[in-house]
Tab-separated table of C-alpha atoms and ligand atoms in Angstrom:
chain	number	residue	atom	x	y	z
A	8	MET	CA	13.554	11.791	-31.623
A	9	SER	CA	12.542	8.470	-30.088
A	10	ASN	CA	9.463	8.313	-27.892
A	11	PRO	CA	9.891	9.400	-24.264
A	12	THR	CA	10.208	6.406	-21.932
A	13	ARG	CA	10.619	7.869	-18.464
A	14	VAL	CA	7.962	8.127	-15.777
A	15	LEU	CA	8.233	10.106	-12.550
A	16	VAL	CA	6.196	8.515	-9.742
A	17	LEU	CA	5.069	10.871	-6.968
A	18	ASN	CA	3.637	9.737	-3.654
A	19	SER	CA	2.560	12.863	-1.757
A	20	GLY	CA	1.762	12.512	1.930
A	21	SER	CA	0.594	15.214	4.334
A	22	SER	CA	4.148	16.301	5.162
A	23	SER	CA	6.235	14.265	2.735
A	24	VAL	CA	6.808	13.529	-0.927
A	25	LYS	CA	8.409	10.275	-2.085
A	26	TYR	CA	9.499	10.003	-5.680
A	27	GLN	CA	11.111	7.672	-8.162
A	28	LEU	CA	12.111	8.220	-11.763
A	29	LEU	CA	11.927	5.052	-13.839
A	30	ASP	CA	12.839	4.130	-17.379
A	31	MET	CA	9.997	2.011	-18.718
A	32	ARG	CA	12.082	0.249	-21.349
A	33	ASP	CA	13.321	-2.037	-18.575
A	34	GLY	CA	11.756	-0.657	-15.380
A	35	ALA	CA	15.182	0.602	-14.211
A	36	ARG	CA	15.280	3.279	-11.524
A	37	LEU	CA	17.176	6.409	-12.543
A	38	ALA	CA	16.693	8.289	-9.265
A	39	VAL	CA	14.831	7.858	-5.992
A	40	GLY	CA	14.225	10.276	-3.178
A	41	LEU	CA	12.176	11.634	-0.349
A	42	VAL	CA	11.268	15.029	1.058
A	43	GLU	CA	10.078	14.829	4.645
A	44	ARG	CA	8.878	17.185	7.374
A	45	ILE	CA	7.530	19.673	4.812
A	46	GLY	CA	6.430	22.873	6.565
A	47	GLU	CA	8.776	22.342	9.506
A	48	GLU	CA	12.138	23.893	10.339
A	49	THR	CA	13.784	20.493	10.030
A	50	SER	CA	12.678	19.600	6.477
A	51	ARG	CA	14.963	17.154	4.733
A	52	LEU	CA	15.416	16.106	1.119
A	53	VAL	CA	17.330	12.931	0.356
A	54	HIS	CA	18.026	12.340	-3.318
A	55	THR	CA	19.808	9.324	-4.775
A	56	PRO	CA	20.675	9.243	-8.470
A	57	LEU	CA	21.067	5.684	-9.711
A	58	THR	CA	22.375	6.349	-13.187
A	59	GLY	CA	25.877	5.174	-12.287
A	60	GLY	CA	28.958	7.237	-12.963
A	61	GLY	CA	29.731	7.523	-9.260
A	62	ALA	CA	26.957	10.022	-8.419
A	63	GLU	CA	26.077	9.828	-4.737
A	64	ARG	CA	23.195	10.271	-2.362
A	65	ARG	CA	22.653	13.960	-1.585
A	66	GLU	CA	20.919	15.470	1.392
A	67	ARG	CA	19.497	18.985	2.018
A	68	THR	CA	18.263	20.062	5.404
A	69	ALA	CA	17.013	23.618	4.772
A	70	PRO	CA	13.360	24.373	5.663
A	71	ILE	CA	10.899	23.523	2.873
A	72	ALA	CA	7.704	25.512	3.350
A	73	ASP	CA	5.144	23.571	1.322
A	74	HIS	CA	4.568	20.951	-1.369
A	75	GLU	CA	5.287	23.438	-4.120
A	76	ALA	CA	8.714	24.222	-2.663
A	77	ALA	CA	9.280	20.491	-2.140
A	78	LEU	CA	8.559	19.602	-5.760
A	79	LYS	CA	10.683	22.487	-6.986
A	80	ALA	CA	13.572	21.199	-4.872
A	81	VAL	CA	13.047	17.692	-6.278
A	82	ALA	CA	13.031	19.115	-9.820
A	83	GLU	CA	16.332	20.891	-9.112
A	84	GLU	CA	17.937	17.711	-7.814
A	85	LEU	CA	16.771	15.781	-10.869
A	86	SER	CA	18.054	18.542	-13.158
A	87	ALA	CA	21.471	18.394	-11.535
A	88	ASP	CA	21.720	14.808	-12.799
A	89	GLY	CA	20.405	15.695	-16.255
A	90	LEU	CA	17.050	14.110	-15.392
A	91	GLY	CA	14.997	17.294	-14.982
A	92	LEU	CA	11.243	17.654	-15.369
A	93	ASP	CA	11.872	19.538	-18.624
A	94	SER	CA	13.612	16.520	-20.158
A	95	PRO	CA	12.065	15.438	-23.482
A	96	GLU	CA	12.518	11.858	-22.290
A	97	LEU	CA	9.897	12.297	-19.558
A	98	ALA	CA	6.676	10.660	-20.788
A	99	ALA	CA	4.403	11.281	-17.797
A	100	ILE	CA	4.057	11.767	-14.064
A	101	GLY	CA	2.200	9.043	-12.163
A	102	HIS	CA	0.577	10.081	-8.889
A	103	ARG	CA	-0.379	7.691	-6.147
A	104	VAL	CA	-3.877	8.657	-5.018
A	105	VAL	CA	-5.207	6.864	-1.971
A	106	HIS	CA	-8.955	7.090	-2.502
A	107	GLY	CA	-10.681	6.819	-5.858
A	108	GLY	CA	-14.133	6.029	-4.476
A	109	LEU	CA	-16.438	4.132	-6.807
A	110	LYS	CA	-15.780	6.347	-9.769
A	111	PHE	CA	-12.178	5.416	-10.491
A	112	SER	CA	-11.638	1.738	-11.179
A	113	ALA	CA	-8.587	2.276	-13.386
A	114	PRO	CA	-5.649	4.644	-13.749
A	115	THR	CA	-6.911	7.941	-15.110
A	116	VAL	CA	-5.323	10.826	-16.986
A	117	ILE	CA	-5.740	13.878	-14.765
A	118	THR	CA	-7.934	16.662	-16.102
A	119	ASP	CA	-9.567	19.516	-14.168
A	120	GLU	CA	-12.705	17.368	-13.812
A	121	VAL	CA	-10.730	14.366	-12.511
A	122	LEU	CA	-8.960	16.569	-9.988
A	123	ALA	CA	-12.292	18.017	-8.853
A	124	GLU	CA	-13.662	14.486	-8.378
A	125	ILE	CA	-10.608	13.472	-6.296
A	126	GLU	CA	-11.259	16.555	-4.161
A	127	ARG	CA	-14.917	15.550	-3.766
A	128	LEU	CA	-13.673	12.311	-2.165
A	129	ILE	CA	-11.881	14.167	0.647
A	130	PRO	CA	-14.703	13.524	3.154
A	131	VAL	CA	-14.120	9.755	2.828
A	132	ALA	CA	-10.315	10.085	2.826
A	133	PRO	CA	-9.545	13.138	4.967
A	134	LEU	CA	-6.054	11.946	5.905
A	135	HIS	CA	-4.744	11.197	2.428
A	136	ASN	CA	-6.550	12.781	-0.491
A	137	PRO	CA	-5.786	16.429	0.443
A	138	ALA	CA	-2.038	15.768	0.184
A	139	ASN	CA	-2.513	13.846	-3.070
A	140	VAL	CA	-4.480	16.786	-4.498
A	141	THR	CA	-1.754	19.241	-3.481
A	142	GLY	CA	0.903	17.052	-5.100
A	143	ILE	CA	-1.061	16.859	-8.340
A	144	ARG	CA	-1.749	20.608	-8.457
A	145	THR	CA	1.909	21.437	-7.908
A	146	ALA	CA	3.183	18.967	-10.493
A	147	ARG	CA	0.663	20.215	-13.067
A	148	ALA	CA	1.762	23.800	-12.461
A	149	LEU	CA	5.386	22.793	-13.068
A	150	ARG	CA	4.667	20.842	-16.283
A	151	PRO	CA	1.166	21.753	-17.556
A	152	ASP	CA	1.838	20.142	-20.941
A	153	LEU	CA	2.867	16.721	-19.579
A	154	PRO	CA	0.335	13.891	-19.162
A	155	GLN	CA	-0.244	13.231	-15.476
A	156	VAL	CA	-1.980	10.078	-14.315
A	157	ALA	CA	-3.712	9.207	-11.056
A	158	VAL	CA	-3.235	5.606	-9.900
A	159	PHE	CA	-5.670	4.791	-7.120
A	160	ASP	CA	-5.042	2.561	-4.095
A	161	THR	CA	-8.697	1.574	-4.177
A	162	ALA	CA	-8.943	0.776	-7.914
A	163	PHE	CA	-7.979	-2.909	-7.769
A	164	HIS	CA	-10.775	-3.518	-5.270
A	165	THR	CA	-13.607	-2.043	-7.322
A	166	THR	CA	-14.223	-5.530	-8.738
A	167	MET	CA	-15.442	-6.716	-5.323
A	168	PRO	CA	-19.004	-7.978	-5.563
A	169	GLU	CA	-21.664	-6.007	-3.705
A	170	HIS	CA	-22.047	-8.738	-1.081
A	171	ALA	CA	-18.385	-8.264	-0.125
A	172	ALA	CA	-18.306	-4.468	-0.467
A	173	ARG	CA	-21.452	-3.572	1.477
A	174	TYR	CA	-21.708	-3.339	5.243
A	175	ALA	CA	-24.896	-4.779	6.704
A	176	ILE	CA	-26.284	-1.397	7.708
A	177	ASP	CA	-29.295	0.598	6.510
A	178	VAL	CA	-28.830	0.959	2.768
A	179	GLU	CA	-30.143	4.535	2.506
A	180	THR	CA	-27.858	5.753	5.285
A	181	ALA	CA	-24.884	3.935	3.777
A	182	ASP	CA	-25.513	5.355	0.315
A	183	ALA	CA	-26.147	8.885	1.565
A	184	HIS	CA	-22.665	8.914	3.132
A	185	ARG	CA	-20.913	6.695	0.547
A	186	ILE	CA	-20.231	4.144	3.277
A	187	ARG	CA	-18.936	0.844	1.904
A	188	ARG	CA	-15.778	-1.214	1.850
A	189	TYR	CA	-13.316	0.317	-0.628
A	190	GLY	CA	-10.076	-1.454	0.324
A	191	PHE	CA	-6.563	-0.040	0.044
A	192	HIS	CA	-3.009	-1.129	-0.920
A	193	GLY	CA	-4.620	-2.060	-4.245
A	194	THR	CA	-1.531	-1.321	-6.324
A	195	SER	CA	0.433	-3.754	-4.172
A	196	HIS	CA	-2.267	-6.456	-4.251
A	197	ALA	CA	-2.467	-6.111	-8.057
A	198	TYR	CA	1.302	-6.310	-8.520
A	199	VAL	CA	1.843	-9.200	-6.101
A	200	SER	CA	-1.057	-11.327	-7.344
A	201	ARG	CA	0.242	-10.974	-10.905
A	202	ARG	CA	3.839	-11.810	-9.916
A	203	VAL	CA	2.655	-14.916	-8.061
A	204	ALA	CA	0.951	-16.188	-11.198
A	205	GLY	CA	4.271	-15.664	-12.999
A	206	LEU	CA	6.105	-17.634	-10.286
A	207	LEU	CA	3.693	-20.513	-10.854
A	208	GLY	CA	4.201	-20.236	-14.613
A	209	LYS	CA	0.526	-19.431	-15.130
A	210	ASP	CA	-1.649	-16.693	-16.482
A	211	PRO	CA	-3.165	-14.458	-13.730
A	212	ALA	CA	-6.618	-15.363	-15.100
A	213	GLU	CA	-6.012	-19.004	-14.109
A	214	VAL	CA	-5.012	-18.601	-10.465
A	215	ASN	CA	-6.682	-17.845	-7.153
A	216	VAL	CA	-4.433	-16.068	-4.681
A	217	ILE	CA	-4.619	-14.805	-1.109
A	218	VAL	CA	-2.310	-11.791	-0.829
A	219	LEU	CA	-1.125	-10.758	2.633
A	220	HIS	CA	0.326	-7.231	2.517
A	221	LEU	CA	1.949	-6.973	5.948
A	222	GLY	CA	3.704	-3.652	6.433
A	223	ASN	CA	3.121	-1.044	9.113
A	224	GLY	CA	-0.350	-0.920	7.555
A	225	ALA	CA	-1.590	-4.398	6.700
A	226	SER	CA	-4.296	-5.865	4.514
A	227	ALA	CA	-5.343	-9.178	3.004
A	228	SER	CA	-7.095	-9.765	-0.280
A	229	ALA	CA	-8.760	-12.654	-2.068
A	230	VAL	CA	-7.980	-12.537	-5.794
A	231	ARG	CA	-9.823	-14.819	-8.204
A	232	GLY	CA	-8.390	-14.996	-11.709
A	233	GLY	CA	-6.674	-11.617	-11.390
A	234	ARG	CA	-9.744	-9.836	-9.949
A	235	CYS	CA	-10.150	-8.852	-6.317
A	236	VAL	CA	-13.224	-10.469	-4.727
A	237	ASP	CA	-12.644	-9.405	-1.120
A	238	THR	CA	-10.216	-7.371	0.948
A	239	SER	CA	-9.771	-6.685	4.628
A	240	MET	CA	-9.612	-2.874	4.691
A	241	GLY	CA	-12.922	-1.059	4.433
A	242	LEU	CA	-14.250	2.491	4.312
A	243	THR	CA	-10.849	3.479	5.686
A	244	PRO	CA	-7.554	1.620	6.205
A	245	LEU	CA	-8.541	0.899	9.820
A	246	GLU	CA	-10.463	-2.352	9.260
A	247	GLY	CA	-9.056	-5.853	9.099
A	248	LEU	CA	-5.720	-7.195	10.248
A	249	VAL	CA	-3.829	-6.131	13.366
A	250	MET	CA	-1.370	-3.465	12.157
A	251	GLY	CA	1.601	-1.542	13.501
A	252	THR	CA	-0.526	1.113	15.176
A	253	ARG	CA	-4.126	0.355	14.006
A	254	SER	CA	-6.515	-1.994	15.732
A	255	GLY	CA	-8.003	-3.626	12.651
A	256	ASP	CA	-11.363	-5.361	13.261
A	257	ILE	CA	-13.123	-4.307	16.409
A	258	ASP	CA	-16.698	-4.375	17.714
A	259	PRO	CA	-18.031	-0.920	16.696
A	260	ALA	CA	-19.704	-0.734	20.100
A	261	VAL	CA	-16.224	-0.252	21.598
A	262	VAL	CA	-16.424	3.281	20.170
A	263	PHE	CA	-19.777	4.029	21.897
A	264	HIS	CA	-18.426	2.556	25.099
A	265	LEU	CA	-15.285	4.681	25.025
A	266	LYS	CA	-17.460	7.718	24.416
A	267	ARG	CA	-20.236	7.067	26.909
A	268	VAL	CA	-18.367	5.292	29.661
A	269	GLY	CA	-14.758	6.296	28.981
A	270	GLY	CA	-15.596	9.968	28.372
A	271	MET	CA	-13.363	10.148	25.309
A	272	SER	CA	-14.056	12.467	22.374
A	273	THR	CA	-14.502	11.208	18.821
A	274	ASP	CA	-11.101	12.614	17.871
A	275	GLU	CA	-9.431	10.940	20.837
A	276	ILE	CA	-10.952	7.604	19.883
A	277	ASP	CA	-9.842	8.125	16.293
A	278	VAL	CA	-6.256	8.663	17.467
A	279	LEU	CA	-6.496	5.696	19.850
A	280	LEU	CA	-7.634	3.261	17.150
A	281	ASN	CA	-5.395	4.572	14.333
A	282	LYS	CA	-2.220	5.531	16.178
A	283	LYS	CA	-2.124	3.889	19.591
A	284	SER	CA	-3.528	0.435	18.900
A	285	GLY	CA	-2.368	-2.624	16.987
A	286	LEU	CA	1.069	-3.919	17.948
A	287	VAL	CA	2.112	-0.605	19.514
A	288	GLY	CA	-0.987	-0.544	21.709
A	289	LEU	CA	-0.543	-4.162	22.720
A	290	CYS	CA	3.150	-4.124	23.575
A	291	GLY	CA	4.613	-0.654	22.976
A	292	ASP	CA	6.514	-1.622	19.808
A	293	ASN	CA	5.353	-1.756	16.205
A	294	ASP	CA	8.568	-3.011	14.667
A	295	MET	CA	8.366	-6.770	14.205
A	296	ARG	CA	12.147	-7.094	14.608
A	297	GLU	CA	11.963	-5.536	18.065
A	298	ILE	CA	8.947	-7.667	18.999
A	299	ARG	CA	10.774	-10.872	17.992
A	300	ARG	CA	13.841	-9.769	19.998
A	301	ARG	CA	11.688	-9.200	23.073
A	302	ILE	CA	9.981	-12.573	22.616
A	303	ASP	CA	13.396	-14.248	22.506
A	304	GLU	CA	14.128	-12.590	25.852
A	305	GLY	CA	10.935	-14.030	27.329
A	306	ASP	CA	8.814	-10.848	27.215
A	307	GLU	CA	5.166	-11.872	27.769
A	308	ARG	CA	3.528	-8.723	26.389
A	309	ALA	CA	5.475	-8.988	23.136
A	310	ARG	CA	4.493	-12.682	22.926
A	311	LEU	CA	0.804	-11.883	23.389
A	312	ALA	CA	0.941	-9.087	20.783
A	313	PHE	CA	2.540	-11.499	18.306
A	314	ASP	CA	-0.055	-14.189	19.050
A	315	ILE	CA	-2.960	-11.759	18.535
A	316	TYR	CA	-1.389	-10.592	15.247
A	317	ILE	CA	-1.035	-14.179	14.014
A	318	HIS	CA	-4.499	-15.248	15.204
A	319	ARG	CA	-6.127	-12.463	13.132
A	320	LEU	CA	-3.971	-13.314	10.125
A	321	LYS	CA	-4.997	-16.963	10.317
A	322	LYS	CA	-8.664	-16.014	10.510
A	323	TYR	CA	-8.341	-14.033	7.271
A	324	ILE	CA	-6.461	-16.841	5.520
A	325	GLY	CA	-9.287	-19.203	6.512
A	326	ALA	CA	-12.004	-16.752	5.519
A	327	TYR	CA	-10.501	-16.029	2.120
A	328	TYR	CA	-9.884	-19.719	1.529
A	329	ALA	CA	-13.619	-20.206	2.017
A	330	VAL	CA	-14.468	-17.202	-0.193
A	331	LEU	CA	-12.264	-18.481	-3.027
A	332	GLY	CA	-13.113	-22.187	-2.693
A	333	ARG	CA	-9.862	-23.168	-4.370
A	334	VAL	CA	-6.575	-21.474	-3.529
A	335	ASP	CA	-3.452	-21.820	-5.679
A	336	ALA	CA	-1.154	-19.576	-3.655
A	337	VAL	CA	-0.801	-17.519	-0.520
A	338	ALA	CA	1.624	-14.617	-1.021
A	339	PHE	CA	3.377	-12.606	1.696
A	340	THR	CA	4.567	-9.084	0.939
A	341	ALA	CA	5.628	-5.692	2.444
A	342	GLY	CA	8.023	-5.061	5.366
A	343	VAL	CA	6.822	-7.815	7.691
A	344	GLY	CA	5.632	-10.228	4.995
A	345	GLU	CA	8.900	-10.038	3.064
A	346	ASN	CA	11.266	-10.159	6.028
A	347	ALA	CA	9.717	-11.831	9.053
A	348	ALA	CA	10.105	-15.594	8.572
A	349	PRO	CA	8.568	-16.329	12.035
A	350	VAL	CA	5.371	-14.503	11.006
A	351	ARG	CA	5.071	-16.556	7.802
A	352	GLU	CA	5.777	-19.780	9.660
A	353	ALA	CA	3.250	-19.057	12.422
A	354	ALA	CA	0.525	-17.824	10.045
A	355	VAL	CA	0.568	-21.079	8.097
A	356	ALA	CA	1.274	-23.456	11.022
A	357	GLY	CA	-1.457	-26.044	11.515
A	358	LEU	CA	-3.058	-25.422	8.113
A	359	GLU	CA	-1.701	-28.605	6.502
A	360	GLU	CA	-5.257	-29.909	6.071
A	361	LEU	CA	-5.845	-26.896	3.815
A	362	GLY	CA	-2.781	-27.861	1.768
A	363	LEU	CA	-0.664	-25.094	3.276
A	364	ALA	CA	2.872	-25.538	4.599
A	365	VAL	CA	6.220	-23.777	4.560
A	366	ASP	CA	9.626	-25.367	4.169
A	367	ALA	CA	11.734	-24.197	7.132
A	368	GLY	CA	14.917	-23.846	5.058
A	369	LEU	CA	13.279	-21.953	2.200
A	370	ASN	CA	11.390	-19.742	4.647
A	371	ALA	CA	14.565	-18.802	6.527
A	372	ALA	CA	16.613	-18.017	3.393
A	373	ARG	CA	16.914	-14.270	2.759
A	374	SER	CA	16.396	-12.904	-0.728
A	375	GLY	CA	15.040	-9.808	-2.443
A	376	GLU	CA	13.526	-11.927	-5.228
A	377	PRO	CA	10.022	-13.355	-5.526
A	378	ARG	CA	10.216	-16.981	-4.384
A	379	LEU	CA	8.262	-20.023	-3.255
A	380	ILE	CA	8.760	-21.154	0.323
A	381	SER	CA	6.366	-24.137	0.378
A	382	PRO	CA	7.606	-27.726	0.128
A	383	GLU	CA	7.186	-29.606	-3.178
A	384	TYR	CA	4.338	-31.716	-1.822
A	385	ALA	CA	2.139	-28.781	-0.667
A	386	ARG	CA	-1.109	-28.366	-2.643
A	387	VAL	CA	-1.083	-24.603	-2.152
A	388	ALA	CA	2.035	-22.617	-3.018
A	389	VAL	CA	3.268	-20.218	-0.347
A	390	ALA	CA	5.233	-17.325	-1.842
A	391	VAL	CA	7.208	-14.275	-0.751
A	392	VAL	CA	6.912	-11.487	-3.313
A	393	PRO	CA	8.640	-8.161	-2.609
A	394	THR	CA	6.068	-5.540	-3.491
A	395	ASP	CA	6.931	-2.687	-5.822
A	396	GLU	CA	4.172	-0.105	-5.798
A	397	GLU	CA	6.258	2.517	-7.622
A	398	LEU	CA	7.030	0.178	-10.510
A	399	GLU	CA	3.350	-0.770	-10.733
A	400	ILE	CA	2.265	2.911	-10.694
A	401	ALA	CA	4.863	3.678	-13.389
A	402	ARG	CA	3.771	0.652	-15.446
A	403	GLN	CA	0.084	1.608	-15.268
A	404	THR	CA	0.890	5.270	-16.027
A	405	TYR	CA	3.091	4.452	-18.988
A	406	SER	CA	0.712	1.930	-20.428
A	407	LEU	CA	-2.126	4.481	-20.248
A	408	VAL	CA	-0.229	7.348	-21.877
A	409	THR	CA	1.192	5.143	-24.635
A	410	SER	CA	-2.100	3.386	-25.398
A	411	PRO	CA	-3.533	4.196	-28.808
A	412	ALA	CA	-6.720	5.538	-27.178
A	413	HIS	CA	-4.803	8.255	-25.342
B	28	LIG	P1	6.369	-1.278	5.387
B	28	LIG	O1	5.196	-0.495	5.894
B	28	LIG	O2	6.020	-2.224	4.281
B	28	LIG	O3	7.576	-0.435	5.076
B	28	LIG	O4	6.819	-2.215	6.611
B	28	LIG	C1	7.411	-1.684	7.777
B	28	LIG	C2	7.473	-2.746	8.863
B	28	LIG	O5	8.138	-3.910	8.374
B	28	LIG	C3	8.264	-2.327	10.084
B	28	LIG	O6	7.460	-1.626	10.998
B	28	LIG	C4	8.704	-3.667	10.660
B	28	LIG	O7	7.714	-4.155	11.560
B	28	LIG	C5	8.739	-4.604	9.470
B	28	LIG	N1	10.085	-5.015	9.083
B	28	LIG	C6	10.945	-4.372	8.276
B	28	LIG	N2	12.090	-5.061	8.165
B	28	LIG	C7	11.950	-6.190	8.902
B	28	LIG	C8	12.773	-7.317	9.197
B	28	LIG	N3	14.004	-7.447	8.693
B	28	LIG	N4	12.273	-8.269	10.019
B	28	LIG	C9	11.023	-8.160	10.525
B	28	LIG	N5	10.205	-7.127	10.289
B	28	LIG	C10	10.647	-6.160	9.490
């Protein structure tokens, strides 16, 4: 029999599991799906086989009690299309793991020790790692013989130098609590920075790129020769850019003030800064399409929210330009970055002296392909690169399990 070439990518959230089955001979998707509202009465599984032959999207709405039941349901759906977890063509399962701390700087085959280490990181990633651990446990129980790989959101950022990763606080206190800047969205920053080099016809080792991952969560990174040297998210995904519902950078004294003067509890402040801030806090909407529609109707609050979002973005472009010294490309990705031409235009406006410009026609054109949107004369390329975290997780997983060392 030929070697197995399929990889199942699992992204387990606190009440959801997203999955994709890919064939690594060409990166083709064989099936994609999502289980949401796990543990609620209204659980839903949406499964879409993509193997052709007229198979269609299927939906189940029966209650799904926990992650184990969710993965079993996913396995059943895959089996119904002849793509089950027991298929000899399945080479590995790749798990997205949000926090890998300092220990994991590369994709890692999951053993009991690795799983225990991911669990030890729960105090620094209380929102994400518990769900990732549950997903891994369940998948291992279903296929104990199959290689399973953890691909960490933080891994790409472990190359950050100490002067970028450390906060300027007491070193002993920081170390005692593992407080430092870890960065997130690393799989996306890795994928996009590599694709940009390809767009420029260069090797990733030759180019310096600023990647702007602008989704509901948003982060920027400075990538020198394929290695991350700075990123905007920190100990948690709260730092940095203005996001859909997160504040991004803020004076930490705002927290003391809200506590001492505002009478808010730590948990209330946590919810305020993570869920009720950013664009939603500023104008009530976190969808950039809705914000642009309101701006077109003359809505002042939407306008101010947009301006604050762009101002922060510009500051990071400038900062990372200075960190890198020479910039070959600025790349926009994720929901807002890939789709919102006005955001790209405004972020780069006025930066001609830095060699940055966008061509209005190229910027407005819609496409799902990686593309350049800067004019010929611009010194710095501006690119739109649709991110593909699942493909990158599958690629890293497959390359690890097929490497001679494995
Ligand atoms: P993500 O987290 O990458 O899925 O991005 C989600 C966000 O992308 C949404 O909250 C919207 O703000 C934004 N978005 C998605 N589609 C569009 C679009 N066509 N135009 C502008 N913004 C969009």
